[in-house]
């Protein structure tokens, strides 16, 4: 649907004066890489991306002409290859799944990982189709809406809709904007940005950049009784405006923008995602109530409630979650890396089990 807020001054402007959060440690490299020595490398990457962009757009436009079941079959094949070739994405996915369901047996974890990577392939093969087909055609593939009554806006108040990286998140954003005026929190992309912006605006959404200006747009939209769409499950890069809160039993660096928006605007908060149905038959929209405490003035309580809401969404169709994403890159001071070690399945599962036991959430934890 949208890319989650990662670093912006806006979250700082909404920090309570007495707010304090744990100091995070980045475990995947230095906190800051910018500088004179890094500049040529960054410029070279930007030039490479610019050269690649026309070819990527041409590929997306070509794929958008293919039938959706064919795209899903192609994505399944790509995902199968990823699942059966040693690589970091499949290792990271297995670590995350083992943290999510530590009581599963080894074979069950591997089966879920393999199914999720095939769904991962379908997600990216269908992206051009969802972006470039007519909105009426895309929305026409929604076969069912469960919990749609939660999308009702009360007495002119806005509604905050959280959409995790689950199923077809681009369709979830398109569907939300079709229900009424919508502002979506959006991080400008390094490639294909113009195409993505145009695609996400097709059903009337306003895109708010991840800046102080974008946060003001969300506040104004909620005050006018609009929807606000936010993707909540990526790791914020901001040093403020986030807190560590439990996710799958481990502390995850979690955004705290949502509770502040809810308190400021009086808007309710819900979760929504689009489940992909088998064999290209379409999609099912799910709307779930947010857990109690998501609008708390205590950042730790609100962030924990946000992560509980994400877990409840994942429980509906866990094979469709974006498991390769490194959600636990930042760790509280002194805790070990999560995404490390060998690429073998056994190594990944044992690493996750050690982390779960040390956090007191694993099946053998005392």
Short mmCIF file of C-alpha atoms in Angstrom, two decimals, residues 130-350:
data_model
loop_
_atom_site.label_atom_id
_atom_site.label_comp_id
_atom_site.label_asym_id
_atom_site.label_seq_id
_atom_site.Cartn_x
_atom_site.Cartn_y
_atom_site.Cartn_z
CA UNK A 130 -2.24 -3.86 -10.04
CA UNK A 131 -0.54 -0.57 -10.88
CA UNK A 132 -1.33 -0.28 -14.57
CA UNK A 133 -4.70 -1.90 -15.19
CA UNK A 134 -7.86 0.22 -14.97
CA UNK A 135 -9.01 0.70 -11.36
CA UNK A 136 -12.42 -0.76 -12.18
CA UNK A 137 -10.82 -3.96 -13.45
CA UNK A 138 -8.53 -4.30 -10.42
CA UNK A 139 -11.25 -3.52 -7.87
CA UNK A 140 -13.57 -5.90 -9.70
CA UNK A 141 -11.39 -8.80 -8.52
CA UNK A 142 -12.38 -8.23 -4.89
CA UNK A 143 -14.67 -11.18 -4.16
CA UNK A 144 -15.47 -10.50 -0.53
CA UNK A 145 -15.02 -7.86 2.16
CA UNK A 146 -14.92 -9.12 5.74
CA UNK A 147 -15.41 -6.58 8.50
CA UNK A 148 -16.27 -3.81 6.05
CA UNK A 149 -18.45 -2.12 8.65
CA UNK A 150 -15.25 -1.06 10.41
CA UNK A 151 -14.56 1.34 7.53
CA UNK A 152 -17.48 3.50 8.62
CA UNK A 153 -16.41 6.96 9.71
CA UNK A 154 -18.23 8.18 12.82
CA UNK A 155 -19.85 11.61 12.97
CA UNK A 156 -17.47 13.20 10.51
CA UNK A 157 -14.36 11.93 12.24
CA UNK A 158 -11.56 10.46 10.18
CA UNK A 159 -10.34 6.88 10.28
CA UNK A 160 -6.72 5.66 10.48
CA UNK A 161 -6.25 2.49 8.43
CA UNK A 162 -3.13 0.41 8.99
CA UNK A 163 -2.16 -1.97 6.16
CA UNK A 164 0.81 -4.30 6.80
CA UNK A 165 2.93 -5.92 4.08
CA UNK A 166 0.47 -8.79 3.81
CA UNK A 167 -1.14 -10.15 0.65
CA UNK A 168 -1.70 -7.54 -2.07
CA UNK A 169 -0.99 -4.33 -0.19
CA UNK A 170 -1.18 -2.21 -3.36
CA UNK A 171 -4.78 -3.39 -3.84
CA UNK A 172 -5.57 -2.54 -0.22
CA UNK A 173 -4.54 1.06 -0.82
CA UNK A 174 -6.54 1.28 -4.05
CA UNK A 175 -9.62 -0.11 -2.33
CA UNK A 176 -9.34 2.28 0.62
CA UNK A 177 -9.13 5.34 -1.62
CA UNK A 178 -12.21 4.13 -3.53
CA UNK A 179 -14.23 4.30 -0.28
CA UNK A 180 -13.77 8.04 0.18
CA UNK A 181 -11.22 10.86 0.44
CA UNK A 182 -7.93 9.31 1.52
CA UNK A 183 -4.46 10.57 2.40
CA UNK A 184 -1.72 7.94 2.26
CA UNK A 185 1.64 8.32 3.97
CA UNK A 186 4.20 7.76 1.26
CA UNK A 187 7.97 7.51 0.97
CA UNK A 188 9.24 8.66 -2.46
CA UNK A 189 11.00 5.81 -4.21
CA UNK A 190 14.44 5.79 -5.79
CA UNK A 191 13.14 4.04 -8.90
CA UNK A 192 9.79 4.14 -10.74
CA UNK A 193 8.53 6.89 -8.45
CA UNK A 194 6.42 8.68 -11.07
CA UNK A 195 4.79 5.43 -12.15
CA UNK A 196 4.03 4.40 -8.56
CA UNK A 197 2.63 7.82 -7.63
CA UNK A 198 0.33 7.81 -10.67
CA UNK A 199 -0.81 4.26 -9.88
CA UNK A 200 -1.63 5.04 -6.27
CA UNK A 201 -3.56 8.17 -7.20
CA UNK A 202 -5.85 6.38 -9.66
CA UNK A 203 -8.77 5.98 -7.28
CA UNK A 204 -8.41 9.45 -5.78
CA UNK A 205 -5.79 9.10 -3.03
CA UNK A 206 -3.65 12.03 -1.95
CA UNK A 207 -0.05 11.03 -1.24
CA UNK A 208 1.58 12.68 1.76
CA UNK A 209 5.39 12.55 1.82
CA UNK A 210 7.14 11.27 4.93
CA UNK A 211 8.03 14.73 6.20
CA UNK A 212 6.59 17.24 8.67
CA UNK A 213 4.50 18.55 5.77
CA UNK A 214 3.16 15.06 5.14
CA UNK A 215 2.18 14.63 8.79
CA UNK A 216 0.32 17.95 8.64
CA UNK A 217 -1.54 16.64 5.59
CA UNK A 218 -2.57 13.51 7.52
CA UNK A 219 -3.77 15.62 10.47
CA UNK A 220 -5.72 17.94 8.18
CA UNK A 221 -7.29 15.04 6.32
CA UNK A 222 -8.37 13.33 9.54
CA UNK A 223 -9.81 16.61 10.83
CA UNK A 224 -11.87 16.80 7.63
CA UNK A 225 -13.22 13.29 8.21
CA UNK A 226 -11.00 11.50 5.67
CA UNK A 227 -9.18 8.19 5.73
CA UNK A 228 -5.47 8.08 6.54
CA UNK A 229 -3.55 5.08 5.20
CA UNK A 230 -0.31 4.08 6.93
CA UNK A 231 1.88 1.02 6.50
CA UNK A 232 2.98 0.12 10.05
CA UNK A 233 5.35 -2.82 9.86
CA UNK A 234 8.66 -1.50 8.62
CA UNK A 235 11.47 -0.41 10.88
CA UNK A 236 11.61 3.38 11.34
CA UNK A 237 15.03 4.90 10.78
CA UNK A 238 14.27 7.88 12.97
CA UNK A 239 16.09 8.07 16.29
CA UNK A 240 12.97 9.64 17.83
CA UNK A 241 9.30 8.98 17.20
CA UNK A 242 9.74 5.23 17.75
CA UNK A 243 10.02 2.79 20.64
CA UNK A 244 10.97 -0.81 21.19
CA UNK A 245 7.91 -3.03 21.59
CA UNK A 246 7.38 -6.81 21.46
CA UNK A 247 6.81 -8.42 18.07
CA UNK A 248 6.97 -12.23 17.85
CA UNK A 249 8.41 -12.06 21.35
CA UNK A 250 11.41 -9.89 20.44
CA UNK A 251 11.79 -6.11 20.86
CA UNK A 252 11.13 -4.38 17.52
CA UNK A 253 11.81 -0.71 16.80
CA UNK A 254 8.23 0.45 16.20
CA UNK A 255 6.65 3.68 14.99
CA UNK A 256 4.62 5.73 17.49
CA UNK A 257 3.06 8.13 15.01
CA UNK A 258 -0.30 6.34 15.01
CA UNK A 259 -1.20 6.85 18.66
CA UNK A 260 -0.35 10.55 18.39
CA UNK A 261 -2.47 10.98 15.29
CA UNK A 262 -5.35 9.15 16.97
CA UNK A 263 -5.19 11.29 20.10
CA UNK A 264 -4.81 14.53 18.17
CA UNK A 265 -7.68 13.84 15.76
CA UNK A 266 -9.97 11.59 17.79
CA UNK A 267 -9.96 9.13 14.87
CA UNK A 268 -10.47 5.40 15.34
CA UNK A 269 -7.78 2.98 14.17
CA UNK A 270 -8.34 -0.26 12.26
CA UNK A 271 -6.23 -2.74 10.28
CA UNK A 272 -6.95 -3.75 6.69
CA UNK A 273 -5.30 -6.02 4.12
CA UNK A 274 -6.09 -7.84 0.88
CA UNK A 275 -5.72 -11.63 0.96
CA UNK A 276 -4.83 -13.23 -2.37
CA UNK A 277 -7.16 -16.10 -3.31
CA UNK A 278 -5.80 -19.29 -4.94
CA UNK A 279 -5.29 -19.74 -8.69
CA UNK A 280 -5.82 -16.09 -9.63
CA UNK A 281 -9.47 -16.11 -8.52
CA UNK A 282 -9.24 -12.67 -6.96
CA UNK A 283 -8.84 -11.14 -3.52
CA UNK A 284 -10.58 -10.91 -0.16
CA UNK A 285 -10.44 -7.70 1.89
CA UNK A 286 -10.12 -8.10 5.66
CA UNK A 287 -10.80 -5.30 8.16
CA UNK A 288 -9.84 -5.95 11.79
CA UNK A 289 -10.35 -3.78 14.87
CA UNK A 290 -7.22 -2.35 16.45
CA UNK A 291 -6.20 -3.74 19.85
CA UNK A 292 -6.95 -1.71 22.96
CA UNK A 293 -4.20 0.74 23.84
CA UNK A 294 -3.22 1.69 20.31
CA UNK A 295 -4.15 5.32 21.08
CA UNK A 296 -2.46 5.34 24.50
CA UNK A 297 -0.42 8.35 25.54
CA UNK A 298 2.20 5.84 26.74
CA UNK A 299 4.38 5.12 23.71
CA UNK A 300 5.37 1.67 24.94
CA UNK A 301 1.74 0.58 25.37
CA UNK A 302 0.72 2.04 22.01
CA UNK A 303 3.63 0.45 20.13
CA UNK A 304 2.93 -2.93 21.74
CA UNK A 305 -0.73 -2.70 20.71
CA UNK A 306 0.29 -1.80 17.16
CA UNK A 307 2.45 -4.93 16.93
CA UNK A 308 -0.34 -7.10 18.37
CA UNK A 309 -2.56 -5.79 15.57
CA UNK A 310 0.06 -6.73 12.97
CA UNK A 311 0.37 -10.23 14.45
CA UNK A 312 -3.43 -10.69 14.31
CA UNK A 313 -3.43 -9.77 10.63
CA UNK A 314 -0.60 -12.21 9.90
CA UNK A 315 -2.51 -14.99 11.69
CA UNK A 316 -5.21 -14.84 9.00
CA UNK A 317 -2.89 -15.84 6.13
CA UNK A 318 0.69 -16.18 7.42
CA UNK A 319 2.06 -17.54 4.13
CA UNK A 320 1.29 -14.17 2.48
CA UNK A 321 3.36 -12.00 4.83
CA UNK A 322 6.61 -10.39 3.67
CA UNK A 323 8.83 -12.68 5.75
CA UNK A 324 12.18 -11.90 4.04
CA UNK A 325 12.08 -8.33 5.41
CA UNK A 326 14.67 -7.77 8.17
CA UNK A 327 12.29 -6.39 10.77
CA UNK A 328 14.76 -6.72 13.67
CA UNK A 329 17.80 -4.92 12.27
CA UNK A 330 17.84 -2.51 15.20
CA UNK A 331 18.38 -4.11 18.56
CA UNK A 332 18.46 -2.73 22.08
CA UNK A 333 21.97 -2.05 23.29
CA UNK A 334 23.91 -5.24 23.98
CA UNK A 335 21.59 -7.74 22.28
CA UNK A 336 22.92 -9.99 19.48
CA UNK A 337 22.19 -9.68 15.78
CA UNK A 338 19.12 -11.48 14.47
CA UNK A 339 20.06 -11.90 10.80
CA UNK A 340 23.43 -13.60 11.00
CA UNK A 341 24.98 -17.01 10.62
CA UNK A 342 24.98 -19.64 7.91
CA UNK A 343 22.47 -20.02 5.10
CA UNK A 344 21.44 -23.58 5.99
CA UNK A 345 17.88 -24.04 7.22
CA UNK A 346 19.05 -25.78 10.37
CA UNK A 347 21.35 -22.87 11.27
CA UNK A 348 18.55 -20.32 10.75
CA UNK A 349 16.05 -22.22 12.89
CA UNK A 350 18.54 -22.85 15.70
#
